[in-house]
mmCIF file of C-alpha atoms in Angstrom:
data_model
loop_
_atom_site.group_PDB
_atom_site.id
_atom_site.type_symbol
_atom_site.label_atom_id
_atom_site.label_comp_id
_atom_site.label_asym_id
_atom_site.label_seq_id
_atom_site.Cartn_x
_atom_site.Cartn_y
_atom_site.Cartn_z
ATOM 1 C CA UNK A 9 79.035 74.856 94.786
ATOM 2 C CA UNK A 10 80.781 78.152 95.531
ATOM 3 C CA UNK A 11 80.721 80.472 92.535
ATOM 4 C CA UNK A 12 82.603 83.664 91.817
ATOM 5 C CA UNK A 13 81.796 85.438 88.570
ATOM 6 C CA UNK A 14 83.851 88.426 87.423
ATOM 7 C CA UNK A 15 82.790 91.042 84.915
ATOM 8 C CA UNK A 16 83.700 94.507 83.723
ATOM 9 C CA UNK A 17 86.910 93.843 81.845
ATOM 10 C CA UNK A 18 87.800 95.236 78.462
ATOM 11 C CA UNK A 19 90.100 97.466 76.461
ATOM 12 C CA UNK A 20 91.048 100.796 78.002
ATOM 13 C CA UNK A 21 93.578 103.451 77.050
ATOM 14 C CA UNK A 22 96.603 104.195 79.217
ATOM 15 C CA UNK A 23 95.597 106.588 81.960
ATOM 16 C CA UNK A 24 92.020 105.399 81.816
ATOM 17 C CA UNK A 25 89.783 103.773 84.403
ATOM 18 C CA UNK A 26 87.808 100.574 84.703
ATOM 19 C CA UNK A 27 85.707 98.937 87.400
ATOM 20 C CA UNK A 28 85.658 95.186 87.837
ATOM 21 C CA UNK A 29 82.905 93.322 89.650
ATOM 22 C CA UNK A 30 82.775 89.871 91.194
ATOM 23 C CA UNK A 31 79.476 88.362 92.262
ATOM 24 C CA UNK A 32 79.565 85.530 94.771
ATOM 25 C CA UNK A 33 77.038 82.783 95.383
ATOM 26 C CA UNK A 34 76.522 79.572 97.341
ATOM 27 C CA UNK A 35 78.351 80.750 100.453
ATOM 28 C CA UNK A 36 77.948 83.421 103.128
ATOM 29 C CA UNK A 37 79.898 86.176 101.406
ATOM 30 C CA UNK A 38 79.945 88.459 104.450
ATOM 31 C CA UNK A 39 81.961 85.882 106.420
ATOM 32 C CA UNK A 40 84.975 85.862 104.126
ATOM 33 C CA UNK A 41 87.837 88.094 103.151
ATOM 34 C CA UNK A 42 88.291 88.452 99.423
ATOM 35 C CA UNK A 43 91.148 89.166 97.058
ATOM 36 C CA UNK A 44 91.940 90.229 93.535
ATOM 37 C CA UNK A 45 94.806 88.373 91.888
ATOM 38 C CA UNK A 46 96.043 88.909 88.348
ATOM 39 C CA UNK A 47 98.157 87.251 85.712
ATOM 40 C CA UNK A 48 99.770 89.273 82.955
ATOM 41 C CA UNK A 49 100.386 87.536 79.612
ATOM 42 C CA UNK A 50 103.418 85.272 79.895
ATOM 43 C CA UNK A 51 103.910 86.089 83.568
ATOM 44 C CA UNK A 52 103.125 84.436 86.875
ATOM 45 C CA UNK A 53 100.268 85.153 89.236
ATOM 46 C CA UNK A 54 100.431 88.422 91.179
ATOM 47 C CA UNK A 55 98.327 89.152 94.239
ATOM 48 C CA UNK A 56 96.766 92.618 93.930
ATOM 49 C CA UNK A 57 94.634 93.423 96.962
ATOM 50 C CA UNK A 58 92.811 91.961 99.973
ATOM 51 C CA UNK A 59 89.682 93.169 101.786
ATOM 52 C CA UNK A 60 88.464 91.711 105.055
ATOM 53 C CA UNK A 61 84.922 90.440 105.530
ATOM 54 C CA UNK A 62 83.680 93.712 107.015
ATOM 55 C CA UNK A 63 85.966 95.980 104.949
ATOM 56 C CA UNK A 64 87.930 96.986 108.048
ATOM 57 C CA UNK A 65 91.245 95.786 106.681
ATOM 58 C CA UNK A 66 92.497 96.416 103.170
ATOM 59 C CA UNK A 67 95.980 95.647 101.860
ATOM 60 C CA UNK A 68 97.297 96.578 98.417
ATOM 61 C CA UNK A 69 100.284 95.444 96.417
ATOM 62 C CA UNK A 70 102.799 98.257 96.028
ATOM 63 C CA UNK A 71 102.354 98.113 92.254
ATOM 64 C CA UNK A 72 98.730 99.278 92.479
ATOM 65 C CA UNK A 73 98.631 101.288 95.716
ATOM 66 C CA UNK A 74 97.118 104.707 95.149
ATOM 67 C CA UNK A 75 95.621 103.740 91.798
ATOM 68 C CA UNK A 76 93.300 100.808 92.604
ATOM 69 C CA UNK A 77 90.476 100.750 95.158
ATOM 70 C CA UNK A 78 88.805 97.624 96.417
ATOM 71 C CA UNK A 79 85.323 97.642 97.929
ATOM 72 C CA UNK A 80 82.538 95.227 98.680
ATOM 73 C CA UNK A 81 78.765 95.180 99.127
ATOM 74 C CA UNK A 82 77.892 92.359 101.490
ATOM 75 C CA UNK A 83 74.164 92.891 101.042
ATOM 76 C CA UNK A 84 74.525 92.065 97.370
ATOM 77 C CA UNK A 85 77.377 89.542 97.589
ATOM 78 C CA UNK A 86 79.567 91.696 95.395
ATOM 79 C CA UNK A 87 83.233 92.611 95.294
ATOM 80 C CA UNK A 88 84.617 95.478 93.245
ATOM 81 C CA UNK A 89 87.943 96.746 91.981
ATOM 82 C CA UNK A 90 88.065 100.321 90.756
ATOM 83 C CA UNK A 91 91.185 100.794 88.677
ATOM 84 C CA UNK A 92 92.449 104.249 87.698
ATOM 85 C CA UNK A 93 95.565 105.640 86.016
ATOM 86 C CA UNK A 94 95.876 102.365 84.173
ATOM 87 C CA UNK A 95 99.210 101.410 82.639
ATOM 88 C CA UNK A 96 100.197 98.876 80.011
ATOM 89 C CA UNK A 97 101.662 96.731 82.767
ATOM 90 C CA UNK A 98 98.186 96.392 84.309
ATOM 91 C CA UNK A 99 97.160 94.322 81.294
ATOM 92 C CA UNK A 100 96.233 90.965 82.792
ATOM 93 C CA UNK A 101 93.581 88.396 83.544
ATOM 94 C CA UNK A 102 92.047 89.462 86.853
ATOM 95 C CA UNK A 103 90.653 86.872 89.254
ATOM 96 C CA UNK A 104 88.633 87.358 92.390
ATOM 97 C CA UNK A 105 89.432 84.748 95.007
ATOM 98 C CA UNK A 106 88.052 83.826 98.397
ATOM 99 C CA UNK A 107 90.442 84.138 101.321
ATOM 100 C CA UNK A 108 91.137 81.427 103.850
ATOM 101 C CA UNK A 109 92.389 82.602 107.267
ATOM 102 C CA UNK A 110 95.691 80.815 106.800
ATOM 103 C CA UNK A 111 96.387 83.006 103.798
ATOM 104 C CA UNK A 112 95.379 80.777 100.933
ATOM 105 C CA UNK A 113 92.744 81.196 98.258
ATOM 106 C CA UNK A 114 90.254 78.368 98.240
ATOM 107 C CA UNK A 115 87.899 79.464 95.459
ATOM 108 C CA UNK A 116 88.624 81.540 92.377
ATOM 109 C CA UNK A 117 86.505 83.011 89.644
ATOM 110 C CA UNK A 118 87.089 82.307 85.978
ATOM 111 C CA UNK A 119 88.869 85.617 85.477
ATOM 112 C CA UNK A 120 88.196 88.753 83.453
ATOM 113 C CA UNK A 121 90.624 90.249 80.952
ATOM 114 C CA UNK A 122 91.799 93.842 81.191
ATOM 115 C CA UNK A 123 93.829 95.233 78.303
ATOM 116 C CA UNK A 124 95.473 98.626 78.597
ATOM 117 C CA UNK A 125 96.522 99.840 75.182
ATOM 118 C CA UNK A 126 96.203 102.817 72.895
ATOM 119 C CA UNK B 2 108.866 90.419 99.219
ATOM 120 C CA UNK B 3 109.495 86.676 99.396
ATOM 121 C CA UNK B 4 110.514 85.326 96.001
ATOM 122 C CA UNK B 5 109.192 81.916 94.953
ATOM 123 C CA UNK B 6 111.245 80.115 92.320
ATOM 124 C CA UNK B 7 109.348 77.247 90.747
ATOM 125 C CA UNK B 8 110.824 74.507 88.574
ATOM 126 C CA UNK B 9 110.609 73.186 85.997
ATOM 127 C CA UNK B 10 108.710 75.734 83.897
ATOM 128 C CA UNK B 11 107.329 72.917 81.781
ATOM 129 C CA UNK B 12 107.186 69.175 82.022
ATOM 130 C CA UNK B 13 105.930 66.314 79.912
ATOM 131 C CA UNK B 14 104.980 63.024 81.559
ATOM 132 C CA UNK B 15 103.653 59.681 80.391
ATOM 133 C CA UNK B 16 100.509 58.064 81.740
ATOM 134 C CA UNK B 17 101.242 56.567 85.156
ATOM 135 C CA UNK B 18 104.569 58.361 85.542
ATOM 136 C CA UNK B 19 105.450 60.028 88.850
ATOM 137 C CA UNK B 20 105.953 63.769 88.511
ATOM 138 C CA UNK B 21 107.601 66.238 90.868
ATOM 139 C CA UNK B 22 107.434 70.038 90.848
ATOM 140 C CA UNK B 23 109.562 72.168 93.166
ATOM 141 C CA UNK B 24 109.329 75.576 94.746
ATOM 142 C CA UNK B 25 112.202 77.373 96.393
ATOM 143 C CA UNK B 26 111.450 80.301 98.697
ATOM 144 C CA UNK B 27 113.923 83.153 99.175
ATOM 145 C CA UNK B 28 113.577 82.744 102.950
ATOM 146 C CA UNK B 29 112.101 80.370 105.506
ATOM 147 C CA UNK B 30 108.317 80.234 105.021
ATOM 148 C CA UNK B 31 107.661 77.691 107.795
ATOM 149 C CA UNK B 32 105.481 75.388 105.672
ATOM 150 C CA UNK B 33 103.046 78.199 104.804
ATOM 151 C CA UNK B 34 102.805 77.017 101.220
ATOM 152 C CA UNK B 35 99.936 76.156 98.933
ATOM 153 C CA UNK B 36 99.745 74.472 95.541
ATOM 154 C CA UNK B 37 97.144 75.291 92.895
ATOM 155 C CA UNK B 38 96.110 73.587 89.687
ATOM 156 C CA UNK B 39 94.668 75.469 86.741
ATOM 157 C CA UNK B 40 93.295 73.488 83.833
ATOM 158 C CA UNK B 41 92.963 75.134 80.451
ATOM 159 C CA UNK B 42 90.144 77.663 80.467
ATOM 160 C CA UNK B 43 89.258 76.945 84.071
ATOM 161 C CA UNK B 44 89.653 78.684 87.417
ATOM 162 C CA UNK B 45 92.643 77.823 89.603
ATOM 163 C CA UNK B 46 91.874 75.154 92.194
ATOM 164 C CA UNK B 47 93.520 74.811 95.607
ATOM 165 C CA UNK B 48 95.197 71.379 95.790
ATOM 166 C CA UNK B 49 97.321 71.517 98.899
ATOM 167 C CA UNK B 50 97.954 73.877 101.800
ATOM 168 C CA UNK B 51 100.331 74.011 104.763
ATOM 169 C CA UNK B 52 102.800 72.306 102.426
ATOM 170 C CA UNK B 53 101.353 68.815 102.785
ATOM 171 C CA UNK B 54 97.627 68.993 103.605
ATOM 172 C CA UNK B 55 95.378 67.832 100.821
ATOM 173 C CA UNK B 56 92.321 69.964 100.101
ATOM 174 C CA UNK B 57 89.007 68.089 100.286
ATOM 175 C CA UNK B 58 88.203 66.227 97.093
ATOM 176 C CA UNK B 59 91.729 66.227 95.690
ATOM 177 C CA UNK B 60 92.907 62.752 94.618
ATOM 178 C CA UNK B 61 95.372 61.054 96.929
ATOM 179 C CA UNK B 62 97.916 60.690 94.128
ATOM 180 C CA UNK B 63 98.776 64.323 94.881
ATOM 181 C CA UNK B 64 101.137 64.871 97.795
ATOM 182 C CA UNK B 65 103.221 67.714 99.121
ATOM 183 C CA UNK B 66 106.384 67.864 101.153
ATOM 184 C CA UNK B 67 109.198 70.152 102.157
ATOM 185 C CA UNK B 68 110.327 72.519 104.868
ATOM 186 C CA UNK B 69 112.104 75.816 105.458
ATOM 187 C CA UNK B 70 112.701 77.042 101.899
ATOM 188 C CA UNK B 71 112.291 73.910 99.705
ATOM 189 C CA UNK B 72 108.913 72.425 98.841
ATOM 190 C CA UNK B 73 107.621 69.981 96.300
ATOM 191 C CA UNK B 74 104.393 68.697 94.801
ATOM 192 C CA UNK B 75 104.330 65.072 93.674
ATOM 193 C CA UNK B 76 101.827 63.367 91.432
ATOM 194 C CA UNK B 77 102.115 59.607 91.861
ATOM 195 C CA UNK B 78 100.839 58.255 88.579
ATOM 196 C CA UNK B 79 100.095 60.909 85.959
ATOM 197 C CA UNK B 80 96.504 60.883 84.688
ATOM 198 C CA UNK B 81 95.115 62.668 81.618
ATOM 199 C CA UNK B 82 93.091 64.995 83.848
ATOM 200 C CA UNK B 83 96.293 66.155 85.567
ATOM 201 C CA UNK B 84 97.359 68.054 82.457
ATOM 202 C CA UNK B 85 97.340 71.637 83.752
ATOM 203 C CA UNK B 86 99.365 74.566 85.042
ATOM 204 C CA UNK B 87 100.562 74.295 88.642
ATOM 205 C CA UNK B 88 101.487 77.187 90.939
ATOM 206 C CA UNK B 89 102.925 77.419 94.425
ATOM 207 C CA UNK B 90 102.117 80.302 96.785
ATOM 208 C CA UNK B 91 103.568 81.370 100.116
ATOM 209 C CA UNK B 92 101.314 82.842 102.787
ATOM 210 C CA UNK B 93 103.997 83.320 105.440
ATOM 211 C CA UNK B 94 104.404 87.059 104.889
ATOM 212 C CA UNK B 95 102.519 89.799 103.095
ATOM 213 C CA UNK B 96 102.349 90.179 100.228
ATOM 214 C CA UNK B 97 101.443 86.625 99.265
ATOM 215 C CA UNK B 98 103.643 85.615 96.344
ATOM 216 C CA UNK B 99 103.460 82.905 93.727
ATOM 217 C CA UNK B 100 105.905 80.774 91.829
ATOM 218 C CA UNK B 101 106.173 81.291 88.092
ATOM 219 C CA UNK B 102 104.168 78.168 87.319
ATOM 220 C CA UNK B 103 104.772 74.748 85.774
ATOM 221 C CA UNK B 104 102.993 73.613 82.638
ATOM 222 C CA UNK B 105 102.436 69.857 82.873
ATOM 223 C CA UNK B 106 101.528 67.989 79.717
ATOM 224 C CA UNK B 107 100.730 64.383 78.998
ATOM 225 C CA UNK B 108 103.307 62.806 76.726
#
């Protein structure tokens, strides 16, 4: 069974930084694009960023462009999200999700909580 | 960005009842629509894609329909395990966008 396990969340002050990780198993990680998707408390899901299988293509939501950086390590089946200049509005449950070519997300992790607060 | 308006925000259904959830896109998304189910404390699960194609392993009581801007998810015979949050998502244009979600409860 495909597994995606996120880690690295926590409480951070506004303006601070945090790095999320997502470790994949039970599929050939290097064959798939990956995404980060988040859900703020009381809000809907918001797509954050996509990275292609070989890291050649990366697309960010306007709300995080210039502040967040996605990367991946195919040798270790890992996906990362480096978040800087964090704002209160970045407070959310962050999911990593596997990308299907047609633009859907067929497997998701359980999510990791990021809270930006002083 | 394409806006996805999902309704209702919450819904309560009896065992065996047929339930319908709708998503309205702000422009034509040409059937590039997915539905997800998220049970309490669990990861979201892809139920349906291309508006009406059932993902492997999803019970046949789930069905999807629609075209252009209006899409719906139907559950034909509510079961206890269907109690969950449901989300629609368009993949027609970047960025992918989601509906606000529907909380479905068993009455």
